[in-house]
């Protein structure tokens, strides 16, 4: 532990220099002069500094580090004993961490010293060292009988301060007077120890924060798992009664149609409303499940079929228009009459509806919204352009991250930060991409691209099958290619 | 999936057994029964897997419409029993509220699958399709 490795360079140089001078003096055989003694003391103090520095860079516990420091003080300063306390900030009590020399116990009257009490507590309170070479008669040293008996002469106590912050107290008793150079050395050692304690505390705090974070993350993940299991079981339970409601509504509609009874149109309309409501509810349940999967970064189960995106865009725009205020106009610009891509229609509708509702929401003073549908080589390109508040350039790279919202709308316009993250996931799983360009106060354009298979789809053979069969993206693509080959 | 179907199914077929509807939800079971009876099919129902297997053993069904989450014997176990009784002669149509439909369909070797809630038109069409393929 007292090796010369890891020492500050200046200490090493000083030591080498001193050793050389001592050796020179000794070999000269001259009588020990006053200057020789001073030199020996400088050497002693330099080794004290070295030992303390070495102790402080060890990766041991704080109390073992401080114990090494206390031992170095006793050893190199010829102290009767030396002690180091650290401050418990919450209780403002100094706790004895190390004791070396004639006393090595950590319990007893000086084990826990409140700030302001005893000489140690007063050093802490005043933040000033207390130094004396006349222990007997010093009003601060209350243990006069003990001091007389033990022959104590000097006391030196230093507050341990880091940038004005108290971290502890270091003190020692000696049976001989302490010279000014000893006190100087002690002051610099006190600084080093204070810094060491502060670093160790910071390390400990960091370690604890990391630990807390790990625990919190694990807890959150476990909670997500529980919630997902719950969501999946609830949605399962909801879908059976929904199937029953939908089935009965449709059954009655069929029967009314077949019976061709007069005056049943109103009943049929009502049944159609029940049917539409169950469809809407099913969509909401599916969205909820998608959201849960998004949060746990699981893949969605796509249900892909050939879909005409021009028709889909017009339908979504029509639905959105029915429920929006009159301040906005939405225009669909389709460069081609039909554009068929393989996709999960309900999810694609959700992406587009989401982009449209964003366009409306973030252009609070109204304006025109454009939906452009076009083909670029093997890609379907859909763009939603608004004349709204725009997205600050600094926020643009993050808008597709879950729960991220632009700084110019947070707290002003309601939102969850889920829509775009969900859109990104859906588009990416279709093998596509989505981007945003924006200028603040001028508007935003969201553009997404979906791969068109380089095949000419024949509508009669590619009609969606009766059974809604979900498939993974890859499976669907390969299956579709296969079936197209077969029917060519 | 549809490409494998025969294209000349115009001749009138005689369906021997009933359609067996297996679902533990009484409402849905009843609804499916009414829908299919309206279409002229003969329908039997079972409320759990055990009952389904017993009924199927008594009379070979033309088709089994099978819910996956069943009490006593689950959908997969019922499917296995049906296979040991009739091999692949009895087609199975799955109805399920969960995802992973494709895996489940492969697991039980079902002809097709419907997700709850389904459209009645889709149910009727799918049933016609299965029966005409037999």
PDB file of N, CA, C and O in Angstrom, chain B residues 54-84:
ATOM      1  N   UNK B  54     -67.894 -36.265 -27.417  1.00  0.00           N
ATOM      2  CA  UNK B  54     -68.948 -37.284 -27.283  1.00  0.00           C
ATOM      3  C   UNK B  54     -69.954 -37.208 -28.429  1.00  0.00           C
ATOM      4  O   UNK B  54     -70.315 -38.227 -29.019  1.00  0.00           O
ATOM      5  N   UNK B  55     -70.372 -35.975 -28.741  1.00  0.00           N
ATOM      6  CA  UNK B  55     -71.342 -35.817 -29.833  1.00  0.00           C
ATOM      7  C   UNK B  55     -70.760 -36.238 -31.165  1.00  0.00           C
ATOM      8  O   UNK B  55     -71.422 -36.874 -31.975  1.00  0.00           O
ATOM      9  N   UNK B  56     -69.497 -35.856 -31.389  1.00  0.00           N
ATOM     10  CA  UNK B  56     -68.845 -36.187 -32.658  1.00  0.00           C
ATOM     11  C   UNK B  56     -68.691 -37.696 -32.793  1.00  0.00           C
ATOM     12  O   UNK B  56     -68.788 -38.241 -33.895  1.00  0.00           O
ATOM     13  N   UNK B  57     -68.468 -38.392 -31.653  1.00  0.00           N
ATOM     14  CA  UNK B  57     -68.309 -39.840 -31.687  1.00  0.00           C
ATOM     15  C   UNK B  57     -69.628 -40.518 -32.048  1.00  0.00           C
ATOM     16  O   UNK B  57     -69.657 -41.537 -32.753  1.00  0.00           O
ATOM     17  N   UNK B  58     -70.747 -39.961 -31.565  1.00  0.00           N
ATOM     18  CA  UNK B  58     -72.067 -40.533 -31.852  1.00  0.00           C
ATOM     19  C   UNK B  58     -72.443 -40.401 -33.319  1.00  0.00           C
ATOM     20  O   UNK B  58     -72.973 -41.307 -33.926  1.00  0.00           O
ATOM     21  N   UNK B  59     -72.209 -39.200 -33.863  1.00  0.00           N
ATOM     22  CA  UNK B  59     -72.569 -38.970 -35.252  1.00  0.00           C
ATOM     23  C   UNK B  59     -71.483 -38.141 -35.917  1.00  0.00           C
ATOM     24  O   UNK B  59     -71.128 -37.078 -35.411  1.00  0.00           O
ATOM     25  N   UNK B  60     -70.960 -38.631 -37.043  1.00  0.00           N
ATOM     26  CA  UNK B  60     -69.887 -37.893 -37.715  1.00  0.00           C
ATOM     27  C   UNK B  60     -70.405 -36.562 -38.238  1.00  0.00           C
ATOM     28  O   UNK B  60     -71.313 -36.541 -39.060  1.00  0.00           O
ATOM     29  N   UNK B  61     -69.833 -35.448 -37.745  1.00  0.00           N
ATOM     30  CA  UNK B  61     -70.307 -34.159 -38.248  1.00  0.00           C
ATOM     31  C   UNK B  61     -69.739 -33.853 -39.633  1.00  0.00           C
ATOM     32  O   UNK B  61     -68.680 -34.367 -39.991  1.00  0.00           O
ATOM     33  N   UNK B  62     -70.451 -33.000 -40.377  1.00  0.00           N
ATOM     34  CA  UNK B  62     -69.958 -32.573 -41.686  1.00  0.00           C
ATOM     35  C   UNK B  62     -68.849 -31.542 -41.511  1.00  0.00           C
ATOM     36  O   UNK B  62     -67.969 -31.403 -42.360  1.00  0.00           O
ATOM     37  N   UNK B  63     -68.923 -30.838 -40.388  1.00  0.00           N
ATOM     38  CA  UNK B  63     -67.959 -29.767 -40.114  1.00  0.00           C
ATOM     39  C   UNK B  63     -68.022 -29.459 -38.625  1.00  0.00           C
ATOM     40  O   UNK B  63     -69.100 -29.530 -38.024  1.00  0.00           O
ATOM     41  N   UNK B  64     -66.871 -29.157 -38.027  1.00  0.00           N
ATOM     42  CA  UNK B  64     -66.878 -28.720 -36.630  1.00  0.00           C
ATOM     43  C   UNK B  64     -66.392 -27.265 -36.571  1.00  0.00           C
ATOM     44  O   UNK B  64     -65.312 -26.950 -37.054  1.00  0.00           O
ATOM     45  N   UNK B  65     -67.255 -26.403 -36.014  1.00  0.00           N
ATOM     46  CA  UNK B  65     -66.853 -25.009 -35.784  1.00  0.00           C
ATOM     47  C   UNK B  65     -66.412 -24.935 -34.333  1.00  0.00           C
ATOM     48  O   UNK B  65     -67.205 -25.162 -33.422  1.00  0.00           O
ATOM     49  N   UNK B  66     -65.126 -24.669 -34.151  1.00  0.00           N
ATOM     50  CA  UNK B  66     -64.503 -24.922 -32.858  1.00  0.00           C
ATOM     51  C   UNK B  66     -63.884 -23.659 -32.256  1.00  0.00           C
ATOM     52  O   UNK B  66     -63.017 -23.040 -32.863  1.00  0.00           O
ATOM     53  N   UNK B  67     -64.341 -23.330 -31.060  1.00  0.00           N
ATOM     54  CA  UNK B  67     -63.716 -22.240 -30.301  1.00  0.00           C
ATOM     55  C   UNK B  67     -62.431 -22.788 -29.691  1.00  0.00           C
ATOM     56  O   UNK B  67     -62.373 -23.956 -29.309  1.00  0.00           O
ATOM     57  N   UNK B  68     -61.372 -21.954 -29.610  1.00  0.00           N
ATOM     58  CA  UNK B  68     -60.100 -22.475 -29.098  1.00  0.00           C
ATOM     59  C   UNK B  68     -60.093 -22.573 -27.577  1.00  0.00           C
ATOM     60  O   UNK B  68     -59.556 -23.515 -26.998  1.00  0.00           O
ATOM     61  N   UNK B  69     -60.653 -21.564 -26.902  1.00  0.00           N
ATOM     62  CA  UNK B  69     -60.593 -21.576 -25.437  1.00  0.00           C
ATOM     63  C   UNK B  69     -61.818 -22.250 -24.845  1.00  0.00           C
ATOM     64  O   UNK B  69     -62.823 -21.608 -24.587  1.00  0.00           O
ATOM     65  N   UNK B  70     -61.703 -23.558 -24.645  1.00  0.00           N
ATOM     66  CA  UNK B  70     -62.856 -24.316 -24.146  1.00  0.00           C
ATOM     67  C   UNK B  70     -62.557 -24.921 -22.783  1.00  0.00           C
ATOM     68  O   UNK B  70     -61.413 -25.246 -22.494  1.00  0.00           O
ATOM     69  N   UNK B  71     -63.585 -25.104 -21.950  1.00  0.00           N
ATOM     70  CA  UNK B  71     -63.354 -25.813 -20.687  1.00  0.00           C
ATOM     71  C   UNK B  71     -63.230 -27.327 -20.898  1.00  0.00           C
ATOM     72  O   UNK B  71     -63.649 -27.832 -21.936  1.00  0.00           O
ATOM     73  N   UNK B  72     -62.657 -28.006 -19.920  1.00  0.00           N
ATOM     74  CA  UNK B  72     -62.466 -29.464 -19.853  1.00  0.00           C
ATOM     75  C   UNK B  72     -61.443 -29.938 -20.888  1.00  0.00           C
ATOM     76  O   UNK B  72     -60.311 -30.254 -20.540  1.00  0.00           O
ATOM     77  N   UNK B  73     -61.841 -29.975 -22.164  1.00  0.00           N
ATOM     78  CA  UNK B  73     -60.857 -30.239 -23.218  1.00  0.00           C
ATOM     79  C   UNK B  73     -60.754 -28.969 -24.036  1.00  0.00           C
ATOM     80  O   UNK B  73     -61.779 -28.420 -24.445  1.00  0.00           O
ATOM     81  N   UNK B  74     -59.537 -28.480 -24.300  1.00  0.00           N
ATOM     82  CA  UNK B  74     -59.443 -27.257 -25.113  1.00  0.00           C
ATOM     83  C   UNK B  74     -59.555 -27.583 -26.603  1.00  0.00           C
ATOM     84  O   UNK B  74     -59.637 -28.747 -26.995  1.00  0.00           O
ATOM     85  N   UNK B  75     -59.565 -26.531 -27.415  1.00  0.00           N
ATOM     86  CA  UNK B  75     -59.763 -26.700 -28.849  1.00  0.00           C
ATOM     87  C   UNK B  75     -58.776 -27.671 -29.480  1.00  0.00           C
ATOM     88  O   UNK B  75     -59.153 -28.529 -30.274  1.00  0.00           O
ATOM     89  N   UNK B  76     -57.507 -27.537 -29.086  1.00  0.00           N
ATOM     90  CA  UNK B  76     -56.472 -28.386 -29.673  1.00  0.00           C
ATOM     91  C   UNK B  76     -56.715 -29.853 -29.311  1.00  0.00           C
ATOM     92  O   UNK B  76     -56.534 -30.758 -30.141  1.00  0.00           O
ATOM     93  N   UNK B  77     -57.152 -30.092 -28.075  1.00  0.00           N
ATOM     94  CA  UNK B  77     -57.405 -31.478 -27.645  1.00  0.00           C
ATOM     95  C   UNK B  77     -58.621 -32.069 -28.364  1.00  0.00           C
ATOM     96  O   UNK B  77     -58.624 -33.235 -28.755  1.00  0.00           O
ATOM     97  N   UNK B  78     -59.653 -31.238 -28.547  1.00  0.00           N
ATOM     98  CA  UNK B  78     -60.828 -31.692 -29.298  1.00  0.00           C
ATOM     99  C   UNK B  78     -60.421 -32.054 -30.720  1.00  0.00           C
ATOM    100  O   UNK B  78     -60.806 -33.105 -31.249  1.00  0.00           O
ATOM    101  N   UNK B  79     -59.576 -31.188 -31.320  1.00  0.00           N
ATOM    102  CA  UNK B  79     -59.121 -31.443 -32.687  1.00  0.00           C
ATOM    103  C   UNK B  79     -58.387 -32.777 -32.767  1.00  0.00           C
ATOM    104  O   UNK B  79     -58.604 -33.572 -33.693  1.00  0.00           O
ATOM    105  N   UNK B  80     -57.531 -33.043 -31.760  1.00  0.00           N
ATOM    106  CA  UNK B  80     -56.773 -34.299 -31.748  1.00  0.00           C
ATOM    107  C   UNK B  80     -57.727 -35.503 -31.649  1.00  0.00           C
ATOM    108  O   UNK B  80     -57.545 -36.514 -32.341  1.00  0.00           O
ATOM    109  N   UNK B  81     -58.761 -35.379 -30.814  1.00  0.00           N
ATOM    110  CA  UNK B  81     -59.761 -36.457 -30.681  1.00  0.00           C
ATOM    111  C   UNK B  81     -60.483 -36.685 -32.008  1.00  0.00           C
ATOM    112  O   UNK B  81     -60.727 -37.818 -32.406  1.00  0.00           O
ATOM    113  N   UNK B  82     -60.833 -35.583 -32.665  1.00  0.00           N
ATOM    114  CA  UNK B  82     -61.529 -35.687 -33.947  1.00  0.00           C
ATOM    115  C   UNK B  82     -60.662 -36.399 -34.973  1.00  0.00           C
ATOM    116  O   UNK B  82     -61.136 -37.233 -35.748  1.00  0.00           O
ATOM    117  N   UNK B  83     -59.351 -36.093 -34.948  1.00  0.00           N
ATOM    118  CA  UNK B  83     -58.415 -36.731 -35.881  1.00  0.00           C
ATOM    119  C   UNK B  83     -58.365 -38.236 -35.619  1.00  0.00           C
ATOM    120  O   UNK B  83     -58.330 -39.034 -36.543  1.00  0.00           O
ATOM    121  N   UNK B  84     -58.330 -38.610 -34.333  1.00  0.00           N
ATOM    122  CA  UNK B  84     -58.224 -40.044 -34.044  1.00  0.00           C
ATOM    123  C   UNK B  84     -59.536 -40.756 -34.386  1.00  0.00           C
ATOM    124  O   UNK B  84     -59.537 -41.938 -34.711  1.00  0.00           O
TER     125      UNK B  84
END
